[in-house]
Short mmCIF file of C-alpha atoms and ligand atoms in Angstrom, two decimals:
data_model
loop_
_atom_site.label_atom_id
_atom_site.label_comp_id
_atom_site.label_asym_id
_atom_site.label_seq_id
_atom_site.Cartn_x
_atom_site.Cartn_y
_atom_site.Cartn_z
CA UNK A 266 -150.56 73.06 -80.31
CA UNK A 267 -149.44 76.59 -79.70
CA UNK A 268 -145.95 77.95 -80.15
CA UNK A 269 -145.10 80.46 -77.47
CA UNK A 270 -143.10 83.61 -78.10
CA UNK A 271 -143.68 84.87 -74.57
CA UNK A 272 -140.37 86.06 -73.10
CA UNK A 273 -141.00 84.39 -69.73
CA UNK A 274 -141.59 81.06 -71.44
CA UNK A 275 -138.54 81.49 -73.67
CA UNK A 276 -136.43 82.39 -70.63
CA UNK A 277 -137.63 79.26 -68.86
CA UNK A 278 -135.93 77.17 -71.58
CA UNK A 279 -132.81 79.33 -72.00
CA UNK A 280 -130.48 77.49 -69.60
CA UNK A 281 -129.11 74.00 -69.25
CA UNK A 282 -126.39 72.54 -67.02
CA UNK A 283 -123.64 74.20 -69.10
CA UNK A 284 -124.11 77.49 -67.25
CA UNK A 285 -124.68 79.33 -70.55
CA UNK A 286 -127.86 81.16 -71.46
CA UNK A 287 -129.29 81.18 -75.00
CA UNK A 288 -132.85 82.44 -75.50
CA UNK A 289 -134.81 80.73 -78.30
CA UNK A 290 -137.14 82.71 -80.60
CA UNK A 291 -140.05 80.45 -79.64
CA UNK A 292 -140.89 77.41 -77.52
CA UNK A 293 -143.20 74.53 -78.47
CA UNK A 294 -144.27 71.69 -76.19
CA UNK A 295 -145.93 68.91 -78.19
CA UNK A 296 -147.95 66.28 -76.37
CA UNK A 297 -148.48 63.91 -79.31
CA UNK A 298 -146.48 62.68 -82.29
CA UNK A 299 -148.95 64.38 -84.62
CA UNK A 300 -148.36 67.75 -82.95
CA UNK A 301 -144.59 67.27 -83.19
CA UNK A 302 -144.82 66.34 -86.89
CA UNK A 303 -147.03 69.39 -87.65
CA UNK A 304 -144.60 71.61 -85.86
CA UNK A 305 -141.53 70.29 -87.67
CA UNK A 306 -143.34 70.50 -91.02
CA UNK A 307 -144.25 74.14 -90.53
CA UNK A 308 -140.73 74.94 -89.31
CA UNK A 309 -139.31 73.21 -92.42
CA UNK A 310 -141.69 75.20 -94.64
CA UNK A 311 -140.46 78.44 -93.00
CA UNK A 312 -136.83 77.33 -92.86
CA UNK A 313 -136.92 77.78 -89.06
CA UNK A 314 -134.24 75.98 -86.98
CA UNK A 315 -135.54 73.37 -84.49
CA UNK A 316 -133.72 72.21 -81.38
CA UNK A 317 -135.24 69.32 -79.42
CA UNK A 318 -134.79 69.34 -75.66
CA UNK A 319 -135.53 66.89 -72.87
CA UNK A 320 -134.74 67.80 -69.27
CA UNK A 321 -131.99 70.24 -70.32
CA UNK A 322 -129.33 68.60 -68.17
CA UNK A 323 -126.80 68.92 -71.00
CA UNK A 324 -123.44 70.14 -69.69
CA UNK A 325 -122.34 71.27 -73.16
CA UNK A 326 -125.14 73.71 -74.12
CA UNK A 327 -126.60 71.12 -76.52
CA UNK A 328 -130.17 71.70 -75.35
CA UNK A 329 -130.29 75.50 -75.58
CA UNK A 330 -130.29 77.70 -78.67
CA UNK A 331 -130.57 81.34 -79.68
CA UNK A 332 -132.27 80.65 -83.03
CA UNK A 333 -135.64 79.22 -84.02
CA UNK A 334 -137.88 76.92 -82.03
CA UNK A 335 -136.91 75.08 -78.86
CA UNK A 336 -139.00 71.90 -79.02
CA UNK A 337 -139.42 70.61 -75.48
CA UNK A 338 -140.29 66.90 -75.54
CA UNK A 339 -140.70 66.72 -71.77
CA UNK A 340 -144.51 66.46 -71.90
CA UNK A 341 -144.39 63.27 -73.99
CA UNK A 342 -143.45 61.19 -70.97
CA UNK A 343 -145.41 57.94 -71.10
CA UNK A 344 -144.18 54.38 -70.98
CA UNK A 345 -146.33 52.91 -73.74
CA UNK A 346 -145.67 49.22 -73.35
CA UNK A 347 -143.38 46.80 -71.52
CA UNK A 348 -142.95 43.23 -72.74
CA UNK A 349 -141.32 41.30 -69.89
CA UNK A 350 -140.87 38.21 -72.06
CA UNK A 351 -138.98 39.74 -74.96
CA UNK A 352 -137.44 42.34 -72.57
CA UNK A 353 -138.53 45.38 -74.56
CA UNK A 354 -140.06 48.71 -73.49
CA UNK A 355 -141.72 51.17 -75.87
CA UNK A 356 -141.52 54.71 -74.51
CA UNK A 357 -142.14 58.33 -75.38
CA UNK A 358 -139.00 60.49 -75.40
CA UNK A 359 -139.81 62.60 -72.34
CA UNK A 360 -139.98 59.77 -69.80
CA UNK A 361 -137.05 60.08 -67.41
CA UNK A 362 -134.54 57.27 -67.02
CA UNK A 363 -135.27 57.20 -63.28
CA UNK A 364 -139.06 57.05 -63.67
CA UNK A 365 -138.76 54.28 -66.26
CA UNK A 366 -136.50 52.27 -63.99
CA UNK A 367 -138.80 52.72 -61.00
CA UNK A 368 -141.61 51.23 -63.10
CA UNK A 369 -139.44 48.44 -64.46
CA UNK A 370 -138.07 47.49 -61.03
CA UNK A 371 -141.57 46.39 -59.99
CA UNK A 372 -141.43 43.89 -62.85
CA UNK A 373 -137.90 42.72 -62.00
CA UNK A 374 -136.46 44.57 -65.00
CA UNK A 375 -134.07 47.43 -65.68
CA UNK A 376 -133.03 49.81 -68.45
CA UNK A 377 -129.29 49.36 -67.88
CA UNK A 378 -127.75 52.80 -68.61
CA UNK A 379 -127.59 54.84 -65.39
CA UNK A 380 -126.39 58.43 -65.93
CA UNK A 381 -125.89 60.21 -62.60
CA UNK A 382 -128.61 62.60 -63.80
CA UNK A 383 -131.08 59.70 -64.21
CA UNK A 384 -133.83 61.28 -62.10
CA UNK A 385 -134.00 64.24 -64.50
CA UNK A 386 -132.55 63.08 -67.82
CA UNK A 387 -135.07 61.89 -70.40
CA UNK A 388 -134.84 58.86 -72.66
CA UNK A 389 -134.78 61.18 -75.70
CA UNK A 390 -131.82 63.03 -74.23
CA UNK A 391 -130.08 59.81 -73.21
CA UNK A 392 -130.43 58.43 -76.75
CA UNK A 393 -129.40 61.70 -78.36
CA UNK A 394 -126.28 61.86 -76.14
CA UNK A 395 -125.57 58.10 -75.96
CA UNK A 396 -125.55 58.61 -72.20
CA UNK A 397 -123.77 56.21 -69.90
CA UNK A 398 -123.11 55.77 -66.22
CA UNK A 399 -121.35 53.67 -63.64
CA UNK A 400 -123.07 50.46 -64.76
CA UNK A 401 -121.93 51.00 -68.35
CA UNK A 402 -118.81 49.06 -67.41
CA UNK A 403 -120.92 45.93 -67.54
CA UNK A 404 -123.74 46.91 -69.91
CA UNK A 405 -122.21 49.50 -72.23
CA UNK A 406 -123.66 52.96 -72.97
CA UNK A 407 -127.22 53.68 -74.18
CA UNK A 408 -126.45 52.74 -77.81
CA UNK A 409 -126.52 49.00 -77.12
CA UNK A 410 -129.97 49.29 -75.52
CA UNK A 411 -131.85 51.06 -78.33
CA UNK A 412 -133.74 48.73 -80.68
CA UNK A 413 -135.62 51.28 -82.75
CA UNK A 414 -136.58 54.94 -82.90
CA UNK A 415 -139.41 56.89 -84.49
CA UNK A 416 -137.83 60.06 -85.81
CA UNK A 417 -139.11 63.17 -87.54
CA UNK A 418 -136.49 63.98 -90.13
CA UNK A 419 -135.59 67.25 -91.83
CA UNK A 420 -138.17 66.76 -94.57
CA UNK A 421 -140.87 66.58 -91.90
CA UNK A 422 -141.36 62.84 -92.45
CA UNK A 423 -141.98 60.45 -89.57
CA UNK A 424 -139.66 57.48 -90.11
CA UNK A 425 -139.26 54.28 -88.12
CA UNK A 426 -135.62 53.20 -87.91
CA UNK A 427 -135.15 49.67 -86.60
CA UNK A 428 -131.94 47.76 -86.00
CA UNK A 429 -131.59 44.81 -88.39
CA UNK A 430 -131.90 41.56 -86.43
CA UNK A 431 -129.27 39.92 -88.64
CA UNK A 432 -126.30 37.97 -87.45
CA UNK A 433 -124.57 38.20 -90.84
CA UNK A 434 -124.78 40.98 -93.40
CA UNK A 435 -122.46 42.01 -96.22
CA UNK A 436 -124.61 44.63 -97.91
CA UNK A 437 -123.16 48.10 -97.99
CA UNK A 438 -120.55 49.92 -95.96
CA UNK A 439 -120.83 49.21 -92.23
CA UNK A 440 -121.45 52.90 -91.55
CA UNK A 441 -124.68 52.68 -93.58
CA UNK A 442 -126.04 49.35 -92.36
CA UNK A 443 -127.83 50.49 -89.22
CA UNK A 444 -129.32 54.01 -89.20
CA UNK A 445 -130.27 53.63 -85.51
CA UNK A 446 -126.56 54.11 -84.86
CA UNK A 447 -126.68 57.44 -86.69
CA UNK A 448 -129.32 58.73 -84.30
CA UNK A 449 -127.79 57.52 -81.03
CA UNK A 450 -125.31 60.22 -80.01
CA UNK A 451 -126.39 62.70 -82.71
CA UNK A 452 -127.26 65.39 -80.12
CA UNK A 453 -130.45 66.52 -81.84
CA UNK A 454 -128.73 67.25 -85.18
CA UNK A 455 -130.50 64.63 -87.31
CA UNK A 456 -134.12 64.88 -86.22
CA UNK A 457 -136.57 64.65 -83.36
CA UNK A 458 -136.99 61.33 -81.56
CA UNK A 459 -140.68 60.90 -80.77
CA UNK A 460 -140.72 57.26 -79.65
CA UNK A 461 -138.16 54.55 -78.88
CA UNK A 462 -138.03 50.84 -78.29
CA UNK A 463 -135.50 49.90 -75.62
CA UNK A 464 -133.88 46.61 -74.65
CA UNK A 465 -134.17 45.72 -70.98
CA UNK A 466 -132.16 43.46 -68.71
CA UNK A 467 -133.48 41.39 -65.81
CA UNK A 468 -132.60 42.78 -62.39
CA UNK A 469 -129.81 40.62 -61.00
CA UNK A 470 -130.92 38.43 -58.10
CA UNK A 471 -128.11 39.84 -55.94
CA UNK A 472 -125.90 42.90 -56.08
CA UNK A 473 -123.03 43.51 -53.72
CA UNK A 474 -121.25 46.84 -53.34
CA UNK A 475 -117.72 47.15 -51.95
CA UNK A 476 -115.72 50.26 -51.04
CA UNK A 477 -111.99 49.49 -50.93
CA UNK A 478 -109.56 52.00 -49.39
CA UNK A 479 -106.05 52.28 -50.87
CA UNK A 480 -102.83 53.80 -49.61
CA UNK A 481 -102.32 55.69 -52.88
CA UNK A 482 -103.82 56.58 -56.24
CA UNK A 483 -101.49 54.29 -58.20
CA UNK A 484 -102.43 51.27 -56.09
CA UNK A 485 -106.12 52.04 -56.60
CA UNK A 486 -105.76 52.40 -60.37
CA UNK A 487 -103.61 49.27 -60.65
CA UNK A 488 -106.37 47.41 -58.79
CA UNK A 489 -108.94 48.79 -61.27
CA UNK A 490 -106.92 47.54 -64.25
CA UNK A 491 -106.52 44.11 -62.66
CA UNK A 492 -110.23 43.92 -61.78
CA UNK A 493 -111.16 44.90 -65.31
CA UNK A 494 -108.88 42.25 -66.80
CA UNK A 495 -110.22 39.51 -64.56
CA UNK A 496 -113.74 40.45 -65.60
CA UNK A 497 -112.76 40.37 -69.29
CA UNK A 498 -111.22 36.93 -68.84
CA UNK A 499 -114.35 35.58 -67.13
CA UNK A 500 -117.20 37.90 -68.21
CA UNK A 501 -119.68 36.68 -65.59
CA UNK A 502 -117.28 38.13 -63.06
CA UNK A 503 -117.12 41.56 -64.65
CA UNK A 504 -118.22 44.05 -61.99
CA UNK A 505 -121.07 46.40 -62.84
CA UNK A 506 -118.97 49.39 -61.99
CA UNK A 507 -115.43 50.30 -60.94
CA UNK A 508 -115.53 53.84 -59.64
CA UNK A 509 -112.47 55.76 -58.48
CA UNK A 510 -112.18 58.57 -55.91
CA UNK A 511 -108.96 60.51 -55.45
CA UNK A 512 -108.09 61.83 -51.98
CA UNK A 513 -110.08 65.06 -52.34
CA UNK A 514 -113.14 63.31 -53.82
CA UNK A 515 -112.92 60.80 -50.97
CA UNK A 516 -112.95 63.67 -48.46
CA UNK A 517 -116.24 64.92 -49.96
CA UNK A 518 -117.71 61.39 -49.90
CA UNK A 519 -116.54 61.05 -46.27
CA UNK A 520 -118.48 64.19 -45.32
CA UNK A 521 -121.57 62.68 -46.96
CA UNK A 522 -121.16 59.43 -45.03
CA UNK A 523 -120.21 61.20 -41.79
CA UNK A 524 -117.61 60.45 -39.13
CA UNK A 525 -114.11 59.30 -39.90
CA UNK A 526 -115.06 56.86 -42.68
CA UNK A 527 -111.98 55.64 -44.59
CA UNK A 528 -109.95 58.22 -42.65
CA UNK A 529 -106.48 56.93 -43.48
CA UNK A 530 -107.14 56.15 -47.16
CA UNK A 531 -105.53 58.19 -49.94
CA UNK A 532 -107.84 56.84 -52.66
CA UNK A 533 -110.95 54.69 -52.87
CA UNK A 534 -112.47 52.28 -55.37
CA UNK A 535 -116.18 51.50 -55.23
CA UNK A 536 -117.31 48.43 -57.16
CA UNK A 537 -120.56 46.54 -57.57
CA UNK A 538 -120.84 42.90 -58.52
CA UNK A 539 -124.07 41.23 -59.66
CA UNK A 540 -124.66 37.50 -59.19
CA UNK A 541 -127.53 35.08 -59.24
CA UNK A 542 -127.41 32.72 -56.24
CA UNK A 543 -127.35 33.65 -52.57
CA UNK A 544 -124.67 31.09 -51.84
CA UNK A 545 -122.27 32.92 -54.17
CA UNK A 546 -122.03 35.88 -51.74
CA UNK A 547 -119.03 34.55 -49.81
CA UNK A 548 -117.24 33.50 -52.97
CA UNK A 549 -117.77 36.95 -54.53
CA UNK A 550 -116.51 38.66 -51.38
CA UNK A 551 -113.48 36.39 -51.13
CA UNK A 552 -112.55 37.02 -54.73
CA UNK A 553 -112.55 40.80 -54.30
CA UNK A 554 -110.85 40.69 -50.89
CA UNK A 555 -108.00 38.61 -52.20
CA UNK A 556 -107.54 40.85 -55.26
CA UNK A 557 -107.67 43.94 -53.01
CA UNK A 558 -105.00 42.49 -50.71
CA UNK A 559 -102.65 42.14 -53.67
CA UNK A 560 -102.80 45.94 -53.98
CA UNK A 561 -102.33 46.70 -50.29
CA UNK A 562 -105.95 46.78 -49.12
CA UNK A 563 -106.54 45.67 -45.56
CA UNK A 564 -109.62 43.42 -45.68
CA UNK A 565 -110.76 44.74 -42.29
CA UNK A 566 -111.15 48.24 -43.77
CA UNK A 567 -113.43 47.31 -46.67
CA UNK A 568 -117.04 48.55 -46.48
CA UNK A 569 -119.66 46.09 -47.76
CA UNK A 570 -123.09 47.11 -49.11
CA UNK A 571 -125.17 43.96 -49.24
CA UNK A 572 -128.81 44.96 -49.73
CA UNK A 573 -130.85 47.42 -51.79
CA UNK A 574 -130.96 50.10 -49.05
CA UNK A 575 -127.20 49.87 -48.47
CA UNK A 576 -126.54 50.08 -52.22
CA UNK A 577 -128.69 53.22 -52.39
CA UNK A 578 -126.56 54.71 -49.58
CA UNK A 579 -123.41 53.87 -51.51
CA UNK A 580 -124.75 55.60 -54.62
CA UNK A 581 -125.54 58.61 -52.45
CA UNK A 582 -121.91 59.06 -51.41
CA UNK A 583 -120.86 58.64 -55.04
CA UNK A 584 -123.36 61.31 -56.16
CA UNK A 585 -122.37 63.62 -53.31
CA UNK A 586 -119.10 64.45 -55.09
CA UNK A 587 -120.52 66.09 -58.28
CA UNK A 588 -123.35 67.67 -56.24
CA UNK A 589 -120.84 69.26 -53.83
CA UNK A 590 -118.64 70.47 -56.68
CA UNK A 591 -121.67 71.93 -58.52
CA UNK A 592 -122.52 73.93 -55.39
CA UNK A 593 -118.95 75.19 -55.07
CA UNK A 594 -118.95 76.15 -58.76
CA UNK A 595 -122.31 77.94 -58.55
CA UNK A 596 -121.12 79.99 -55.57
CA UNK A 597 -118.30 81.42 -57.76
CA UNK A 598 -120.58 82.47 -60.66
CA UNK A 599 -121.22 86.01 -59.33
CA UNK A 600 -117.41 86.44 -59.31
CA UNK A 601 -116.94 85.25 -62.90
CA UNK A 602 -115.83 81.75 -61.89
CA UNK A 603 -117.50 78.32 -62.09
CA UNK A 604 -116.89 74.60 -62.01
CA UNK A 605 -114.94 73.27 -65.00
CA UNK A 606 -115.49 69.58 -65.53
CA UNK A 607 -113.69 67.30 -67.96
CA UNK A 608 -115.27 64.30 -69.65
CA UNK A 609 -112.19 62.80 -71.36
CA UNK A 610 -111.34 59.11 -71.39
CA UNK A 611 -108.33 57.00 -72.35
CA UNK A 612 -107.90 53.25 -72.81
CA UNK A 613 -108.30 52.08 -69.20
CA UNK A 614 -104.72 50.80 -68.85
CA UNK A 615 -103.41 54.28 -69.57
CA UNK A 616 -105.51 56.04 -66.95
CA UNK A 617 -102.82 56.25 -64.26
CA UNK A 618 -100.34 57.80 -66.76
CA UNK A 619 -102.98 60.19 -68.06
CA UNK A 620 -103.88 61.38 -64.56
CA UNK A 621 -100.19 61.84 -63.65
CA UNK A 622 -99.70 63.98 -66.76
CA UNK A 623 -102.91 65.92 -66.11
CA UNK A 624 -101.76 66.74 -62.58
CA UNK A 625 -98.34 67.82 -63.87
CA UNK A 626 -100.02 70.21 -66.31
CA UNK A 627 -102.07 71.76 -63.51
CA UNK A 628 -98.88 72.19 -61.42
CA UNK A 629 -96.94 73.76 -64.29
CA UNK A 630 -99.68 76.38 -64.71
CA UNK A 631 -100.11 76.95 -60.97
CA UNK A 632 -103.71 75.73 -61.02
CA UNK A 633 -105.18 74.04 -57.94
CA UNK A 634 -105.53 70.30 -58.53
CA UNK A 635 -108.91 69.05 -59.70
CA UNK A 636 -111.12 66.86 -57.55
CA UNK A 637 -110.99 63.65 -59.58
CA UNK A 638 -113.42 60.75 -59.52
CA UNK A 639 -115.45 58.56 -61.82
CA UNK A 640 -115.62 55.59 -64.10
CA UNK A 641 -112.05 54.34 -63.88
CA UNK A 642 -113.03 50.90 -65.16
CA UNK A 643 -113.77 52.57 -68.50
CA UNK A 644 -110.67 54.79 -68.35
CA UNK A 645 -113.05 57.71 -67.76
CA UNK A 646 -112.45 60.06 -64.83
CA UNK A 647 -114.14 63.40 -64.24
CA UNK A 648 -111.74 66.17 -63.23
CA UNK A 649 -113.62 68.97 -61.46
CA UNK A 650 -111.75 72.26 -61.19
CA UNK A 651 -113.14 75.29 -59.37
CA UNK A 652 -112.39 78.64 -60.97
CA UNK A 653 -112.86 81.33 -58.35
CA UNK A 654 -112.96 84.16 -60.90
CA UNK A 655 -112.56 84.94 -64.59
CA UNK A 656 -108.74 84.90 -64.45
CA UNK A 657 -108.67 81.45 -62.90
CA UNK A 658 -111.26 80.32 -65.44
CA UNK A 659 -108.95 81.30 -68.29
CA UNK A 660 -106.00 79.53 -66.64
CA UNK A 661 -108.02 76.36 -66.00
CA UNK A 662 -109.40 76.29 -69.53
CA UNK A 663 -105.79 76.47 -70.75
CA UNK A 664 -104.83 73.50 -68.56
CA UNK A 665 -107.89 71.55 -69.78
CA UNK A 666 -106.99 72.24 -73.42
CA UNK A 667 -103.45 70.95 -72.87
CA UNK A 668 -104.81 67.95 -70.96
CA UNK A 669 -107.14 67.04 -73.79
CA UNK A 670 -104.36 67.36 -76.36
CA UNK A 671 -102.33 64.94 -74.19
CA UNK A 672 -105.32 62.59 -73.86
CA UNK A 673 -105.89 62.50 -77.63
CA UNK A 674 -102.21 61.66 -78.04
CA UNK A 675 -102.83 58.62 -75.83
CA UNK A 676 -105.65 57.39 -78.07
CA UNK A 677 -108.32 58.98 -75.88
CA UNK A 678 -111.49 60.98 -76.45
CA UNK A 679 -112.48 64.50 -75.42
CA UNK A 680 -116.03 63.49 -74.52
CA UNK A 681 -116.82 60.02 -73.19
CA UNK A 682 -120.39 60.59 -72.05
CA UNK A 683 -121.62 64.19 -72.19
CA UNK A 684 -121.24 64.80 -75.93
CA UNK A 685 -119.77 67.83 -77.71
CA UNK A 686 -122.77 70.15 -77.85
CA UNK A 687 -121.74 73.72 -78.53
CA UNK A 688 -118.97 73.99 -75.94
CA UNK A 689 -116.70 71.18 -77.13
CA UNK A 690 -117.43 70.95 -80.83
CA UNK A 691 -114.12 72.61 -81.76
CA UNK A 692 -112.48 69.34 -80.67
CA UNK A 693 -114.32 67.35 -83.35
CA UNK A 694 -111.86 68.43 -86.04
CA UNK A 695 -108.93 67.58 -83.82
CA UNK A 696 -110.14 64.13 -82.84
CA UNK A 697 -111.57 62.94 -86.19
CA UNK A 698 -109.98 62.82 -89.65
CA UNK A 699 -111.31 64.82 -92.65
CA UNK A 700 -112.72 61.58 -94.11
CA UNK A 701 -114.65 60.87 -90.89
CA UNK A 702 -115.99 64.43 -90.88
CA UNK A 703 -117.14 63.99 -94.49
CA UNK A 704 -119.09 60.84 -93.51
CA UNK A 705 -120.78 62.75 -90.68
CA UNK A 706 -121.67 65.63 -92.97
CA UNK A 707 -123.08 63.22 -95.58
CA UNK A 708 -125.38 61.66 -92.96
CA UNK A 709 -126.42 65.13 -91.82
CA UNK A 710 -127.20 66.13 -95.43
CA UNK A 711 -129.21 62.94 -95.98
CA UNK A 712 -131.46 63.39 -92.92
CA UNK A 713 -131.49 67.17 -92.53
CA UNK A 714 -130.85 68.60 -96.00
CA UNK A 715 -131.79 72.14 -94.96
CA UNK A 716 -129.56 72.02 -91.87
CA UNK A 717 -132.38 73.01 -89.51
CA UNK A 718 -131.85 70.68 -86.55
CA UNK A 719 -129.89 71.76 -83.47
CA UNK A 720 -127.77 74.48 -85.11
CA UNK A 721 -124.43 74.88 -83.38
CA UNK A 722 -124.30 71.35 -81.96
CA UNK A 723 -121.44 69.00 -82.88
CA UNK A 724 -120.80 69.99 -86.52
C1 FAD B 889 -125.49 66.54 -62.44
C2 FAD B 889 -125.35 65.93 -63.82
C3 FAD B 889 -124.86 64.64 -63.92
C4 FAD B 889 -124.73 64.05 -65.18
N1 FAD B 889 -124.26 62.77 -65.24
C5 FAD B 889 -124.18 62.16 -66.43
C6 FAD B 889 -123.73 60.81 -66.51
O1 FAD B 889 -123.43 60.17 -65.50
N2 FAD B 889 -123.67 60.24 -67.73
C7 FAD B 889 -124.01 60.92 -68.86
O2 FAD B 889 -123.95 60.33 -69.93
N3 FAD B 889 -124.42 62.20 -68.82
C8 FAD B 889 -124.52 62.83 -67.64
N4 FAD B 889 -124.95 64.13 -67.59
C9 FAD B 889 -125.28 64.83 -68.85
C10 FAD B 889 -126.79 64.72 -69.23
O3 FAD B 889 -127.57 64.52 -68.08
C11 FAD B 889 -127.04 63.58 -70.21
O4 FAD B 889 -126.43 63.85 -71.44
C12 FAD B 889 -128.53 63.32 -70.48
O5 FAD B 889 -128.66 62.17 -71.28
C13 FAD B 889 -129.26 64.46 -71.17
O6 FAD B 889 -130.67 64.21 -71.08
P1 FAD B 889 -131.72 65.41 -71.13
O7 FAD B 889 -133.08 64.85 -71.15
O8 FAD B 889 -131.45 66.38 -70.04
O9 FAD B 889 -131.37 66.05 -72.53
P2 FAD B 889 -131.15 67.59 -72.87
O10 FAD B 889 -130.06 68.15 -72.04
O11 FAD B 889 -132.45 68.29 -72.88
O12 FAD B 889 -130.63 67.44 -74.38
C14 FAD B 889 -129.39 66.89 -74.64
C15 FAD B 889 -129.24 66.68 -76.15
O13 FAD B 889 -130.21 65.73 -76.57
C16 FAD B 889 -131.02 66.28 -77.62
N5 FAD B 889 -132.37 65.77 -77.44
C17 FAD B 889 -133.09 65.73 -76.29
N6 FAD B 889 -134.28 65.16 -76.52
C18 FAD B 889 -134.32 64.83 -77.83
C19 FAD B 889 -135.28 64.22 -78.68
N7 FAD B 889 -136.47 63.81 -78.23
N8 FAD B 889 -134.99 64.07 -80.01
C20 FAD B 889 -133.78 64.46 -80.49
N9 FAD B 889 -132.83 65.04 -79.74
C21 FAD B 889 -133.10 65.22 -78.43
C22 FAD B 889 -130.90 67.79 -77.46
O14 FAD B 889 -131.12 68.45 -78.70
C23 FAD B 889 -129.48 67.92 -76.97
O15 FAD B 889 -128.62 67.88 -78.08
C24 FAD B 889 -125.08 64.76 -66.35
C25 FAD B 889 -125.58 66.07 -66.24
C26 FAD B 889 -125.70 66.64 -64.98
C27 FAD B 889 -126.24 68.02 -64.90
#
């Protein structure tokens, strides 16, 4: 396999969704595990840094680098094996989440994590970032769905890390018991994933989507907390997703739907419920209508999405919001501005308070309010600000810093699904204790003793 130092090739891998540009010294595109191992071994021998990349949809500059080799895994994109009985798929790292799910759907199966970027994002990237999506409310993020990984470590060895199938285990500290957990979310810093075994779930027999309009943000978020608690009390009733739209996000979704859809609403919650028997449809609807009514929803105004095509439409209006904001942000780049997006989360019951405080901080600094939407059921909104120029960018970044400090004070996290990469790594030391940082560094030293993988990410 050749390693290219051609400037055009290097430029082609110099950007991800962060908006930054970092040009690697070389680019390699292995098509087999053997090629990837050879490449890592020669890089280790030369002490050359190696940064793996998938589809480069990282929003935090995790998949670009200005040192060493950029190792694009996108060409290793085969589904190797699907076992519909034990619900396991064996895949190469470059297969996209969307392509895998299209294949699995024909067999009545699904890889549950559903990042909004699923049609581009690769399984390697999803594992490395512990990606999640709307359905993670029911199924959890990627971590829970990874059974094993084949990894090339920093000594150039190919190792197979498999989750222990034990129900009881008292050997060793918990942090050391399952090395698969070290790899999930490690953002390329511990090695190169060259194959993975994933757990699958059966496609539910029925899925129902509901869009509920609210007279205010607080009513919508109180509904979300109540819906979440009902689902926790009776887990079969936990919705797959509980997505929130503030008034400005709703306006963008309305444009995508067309007409005067949800015209008088000040906030919207979109939820999906899975169930097994056709005759449950009315019961599922009734349950959500009666809960909605307790928070001021008029049942006549609820939109129902009852089949696969309708559910796809519903996802389209959900995805229209980040797509629209990305376009607005891109249009400001020539003027020194861009979209600034947060990825913080708080315990879900604290979301309304956190959003109130976040809005107050924007007001205090005279910054236009963010368009806010996202995974409210997990306490995880996305605030999208638009900086029109470099001055506004500085102001917004200041507001975001203060917001994150507030969020951490509420027991929250700076990054709930996009990772730290290079852009947010300064928050690591704020969010974690020195002892936690030492554990991370010890794992890094054990797997990548020369410190060659993904320089600048996370640590
Ligand atoms: C429009 C948009 C929407 C998004 N929505 C979501 C969302 O809903 N949920 C979410 O979680 N994220 C989301 N993201 C962020 C991003 O798509 C995810 O983090 C995704 O999992 C990254 O996959 P990728 O293949 O693009 O990885 P890349 O961006 O190429 O890489 C990301 C990280 O993974 C590492 N990596 C990639 N492949 C390997 C490998 N084979 N071995 C070791 N390390 C590897 C890289 O080194 C890097 O650190 C979104 C991004 C965009 C642009």
